[in-house]
Short mmCIF file of C-alpha atoms in Angstrom, two decimals:
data_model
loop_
_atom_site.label_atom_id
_atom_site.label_comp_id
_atom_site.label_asym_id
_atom_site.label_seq_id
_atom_site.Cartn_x
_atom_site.Cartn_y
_atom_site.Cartn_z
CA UNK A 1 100.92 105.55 123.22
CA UNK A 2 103.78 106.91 121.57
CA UNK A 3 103.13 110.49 119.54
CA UNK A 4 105.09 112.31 117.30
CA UNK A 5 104.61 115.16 114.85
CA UNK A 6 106.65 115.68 111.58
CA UNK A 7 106.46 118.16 109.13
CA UNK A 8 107.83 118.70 106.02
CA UNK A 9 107.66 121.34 103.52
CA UNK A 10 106.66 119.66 100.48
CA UNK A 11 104.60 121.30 97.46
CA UNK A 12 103.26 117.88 96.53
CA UNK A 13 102.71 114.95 98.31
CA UNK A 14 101.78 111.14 96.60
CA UNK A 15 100.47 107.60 98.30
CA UNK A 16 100.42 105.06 95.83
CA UNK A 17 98.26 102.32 96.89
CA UNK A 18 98.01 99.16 94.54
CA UNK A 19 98.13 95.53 94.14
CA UNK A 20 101.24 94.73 91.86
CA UNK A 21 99.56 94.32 88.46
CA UNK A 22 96.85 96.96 88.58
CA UNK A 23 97.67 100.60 87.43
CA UNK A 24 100.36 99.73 85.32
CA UNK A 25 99.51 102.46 82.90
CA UNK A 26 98.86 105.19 85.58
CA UNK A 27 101.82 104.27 87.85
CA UNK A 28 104.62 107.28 88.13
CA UNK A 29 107.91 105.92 87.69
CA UNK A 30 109.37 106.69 90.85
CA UNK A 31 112.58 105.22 90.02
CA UNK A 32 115.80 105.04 92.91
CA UNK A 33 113.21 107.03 95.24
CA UNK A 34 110.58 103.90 95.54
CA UNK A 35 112.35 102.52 98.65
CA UNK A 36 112.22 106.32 100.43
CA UNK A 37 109.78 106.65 103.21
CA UNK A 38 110.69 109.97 103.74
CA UNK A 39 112.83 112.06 100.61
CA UNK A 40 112.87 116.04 101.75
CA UNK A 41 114.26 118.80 99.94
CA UNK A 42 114.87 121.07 102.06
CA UNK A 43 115.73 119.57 105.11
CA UNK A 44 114.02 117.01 108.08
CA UNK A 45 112.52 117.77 111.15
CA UNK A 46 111.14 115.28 113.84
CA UNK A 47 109.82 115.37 117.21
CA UNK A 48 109.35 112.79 119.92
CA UNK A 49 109.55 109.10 118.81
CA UNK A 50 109.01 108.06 115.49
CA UNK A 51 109.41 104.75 113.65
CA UNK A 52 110.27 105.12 109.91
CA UNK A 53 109.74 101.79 107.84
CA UNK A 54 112.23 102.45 104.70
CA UNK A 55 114.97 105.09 103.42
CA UNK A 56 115.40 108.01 104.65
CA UNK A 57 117.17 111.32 103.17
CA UNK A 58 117.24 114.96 102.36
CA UNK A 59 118.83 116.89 99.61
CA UNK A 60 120.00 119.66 98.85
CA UNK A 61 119.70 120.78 102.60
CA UNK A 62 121.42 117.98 104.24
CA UNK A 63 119.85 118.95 107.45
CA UNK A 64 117.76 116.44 110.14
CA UNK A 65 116.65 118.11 113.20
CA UNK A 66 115.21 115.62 116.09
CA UNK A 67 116.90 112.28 115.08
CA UNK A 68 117.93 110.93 118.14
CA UNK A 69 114.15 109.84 118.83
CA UNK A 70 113.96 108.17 114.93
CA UNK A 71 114.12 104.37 114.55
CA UNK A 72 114.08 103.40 110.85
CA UNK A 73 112.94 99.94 110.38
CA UNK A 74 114.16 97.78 106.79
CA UNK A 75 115.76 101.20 105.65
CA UNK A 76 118.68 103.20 105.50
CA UNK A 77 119.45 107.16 106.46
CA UNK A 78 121.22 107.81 103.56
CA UNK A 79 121.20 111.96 104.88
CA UNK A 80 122.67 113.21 101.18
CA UNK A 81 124.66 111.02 100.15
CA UNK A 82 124.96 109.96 96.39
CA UNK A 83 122.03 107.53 96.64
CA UNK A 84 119.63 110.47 97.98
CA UNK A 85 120.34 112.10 95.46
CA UNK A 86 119.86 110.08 92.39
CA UNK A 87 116.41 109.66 94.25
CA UNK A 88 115.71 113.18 94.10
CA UNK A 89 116.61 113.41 90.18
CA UNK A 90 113.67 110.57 90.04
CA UNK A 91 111.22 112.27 92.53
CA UNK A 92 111.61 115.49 90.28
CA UNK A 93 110.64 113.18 87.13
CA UNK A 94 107.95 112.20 89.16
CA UNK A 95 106.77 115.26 90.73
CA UNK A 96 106.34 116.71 87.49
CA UNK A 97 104.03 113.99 86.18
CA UNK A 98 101.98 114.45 89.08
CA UNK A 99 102.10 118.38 89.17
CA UNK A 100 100.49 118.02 85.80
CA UNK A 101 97.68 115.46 86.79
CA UNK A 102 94.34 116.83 85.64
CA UNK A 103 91.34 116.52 86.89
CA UNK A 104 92.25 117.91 90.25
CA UNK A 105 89.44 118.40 93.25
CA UNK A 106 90.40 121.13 95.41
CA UNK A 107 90.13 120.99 99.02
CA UNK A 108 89.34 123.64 101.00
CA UNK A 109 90.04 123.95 104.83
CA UNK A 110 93.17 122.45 104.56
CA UNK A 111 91.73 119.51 107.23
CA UNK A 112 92.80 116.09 105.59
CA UNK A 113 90.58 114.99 108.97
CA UNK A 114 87.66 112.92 108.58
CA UNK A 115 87.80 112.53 105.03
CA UNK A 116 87.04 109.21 102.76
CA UNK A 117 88.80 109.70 99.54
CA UNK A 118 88.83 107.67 96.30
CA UNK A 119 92.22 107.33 94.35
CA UNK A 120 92.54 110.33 92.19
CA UNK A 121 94.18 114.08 92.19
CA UNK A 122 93.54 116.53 95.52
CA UNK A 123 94.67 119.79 95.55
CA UNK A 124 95.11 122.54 98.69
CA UNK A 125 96.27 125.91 97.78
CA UNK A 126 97.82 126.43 100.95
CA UNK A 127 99.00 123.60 104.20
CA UNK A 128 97.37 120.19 104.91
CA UNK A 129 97.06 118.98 108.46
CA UNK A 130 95.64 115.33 109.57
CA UNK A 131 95.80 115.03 113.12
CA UNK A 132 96.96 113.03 115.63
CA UNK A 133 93.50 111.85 117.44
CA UNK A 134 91.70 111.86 113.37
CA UNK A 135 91.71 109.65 110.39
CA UNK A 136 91.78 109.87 106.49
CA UNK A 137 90.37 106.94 105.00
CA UNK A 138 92.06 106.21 101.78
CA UNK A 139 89.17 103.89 99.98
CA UNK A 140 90.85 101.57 97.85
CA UNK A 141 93.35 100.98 95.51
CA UNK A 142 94.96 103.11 93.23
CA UNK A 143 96.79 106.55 92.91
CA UNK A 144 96.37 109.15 95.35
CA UNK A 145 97.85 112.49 94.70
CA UNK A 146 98.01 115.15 97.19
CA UNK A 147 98.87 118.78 95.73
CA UNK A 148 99.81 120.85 98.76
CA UNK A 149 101.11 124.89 98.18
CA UNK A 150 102.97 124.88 101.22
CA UNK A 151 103.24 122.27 104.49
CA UNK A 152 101.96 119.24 105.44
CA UNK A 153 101.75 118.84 109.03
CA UNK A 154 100.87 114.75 110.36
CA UNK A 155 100.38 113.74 113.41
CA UNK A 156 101.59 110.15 114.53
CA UNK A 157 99.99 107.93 117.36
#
């Protein structure tokens, strides 16, 4: 079993989870940054072996700590190059649409562990953890926003 941890220092977080026609109206427009597994900010860091399925890059702070152990799959590390950074101009569009989503249930504990959520807005004033030995069950589709004030921490198994 091959485990990994990766944090990132994000202030909001979104899984979009729908079939191709349904949403339309509710869908951010994500833009250059849909085919980003992984946009950062302010930098990347990885340890042990992780897989990455799609685009990877960070900008303004160019830097990736741990990459060696990274295999991207049907993506690109674009680092900061020009493309990474048109992506960020539309993941700033789209943060703010999402920043401004209302209702919002807060979370307290700051344990995504265990949970079964239903698309909508979730909110921790401080980090988010999930795990590498737990699961958060994402029930069905639609739009799941995550509003984190500081890290998310995830573990991968």
């Amino acid at each position: 079993m091959r485990r990994s941890i990766m944090s990132l220092s994000l202030t909001a977080l979104m899984l979009l989870i729908w079939p191709a026609t349904a949403l339309a109206a509710t869908q951010p427009r994500l833009g250059t940054a849909t085919s980003f597994a992984v946009l950062a900010a302010a930098g990347i860091t990885n340890s042990g072996t992780t897989t990455i399925t799609g685009d990877v890059g960070t900008y303004p702070t160019p830097a990736e700590t741990g990459f060696a152990s990274v295999t991207i799959l049907s993506g690109t590390n674009h680092a900061a190059d020009a493309v990474t950074q048109g992506a960020r101009v539309d993941e700033v569009t789209a943060y703010n649409d999402l920043a401004n989503q209302t209702p919002c249930t807060v979370l307290s504990g700051g344990a995504l562990d265990g949970r079964n959520l239903v698309p909508g807005c979730y909110k921790f004033s401080s980090a988010a953890i999930l795990n590498v030995d737990n699961t958060l069950t994402l029930s069905g589709f639609g739009v799941y926003v995550f509003q984190i004030g500081s890290d998310l921490t995830i573990g991968n198994a």
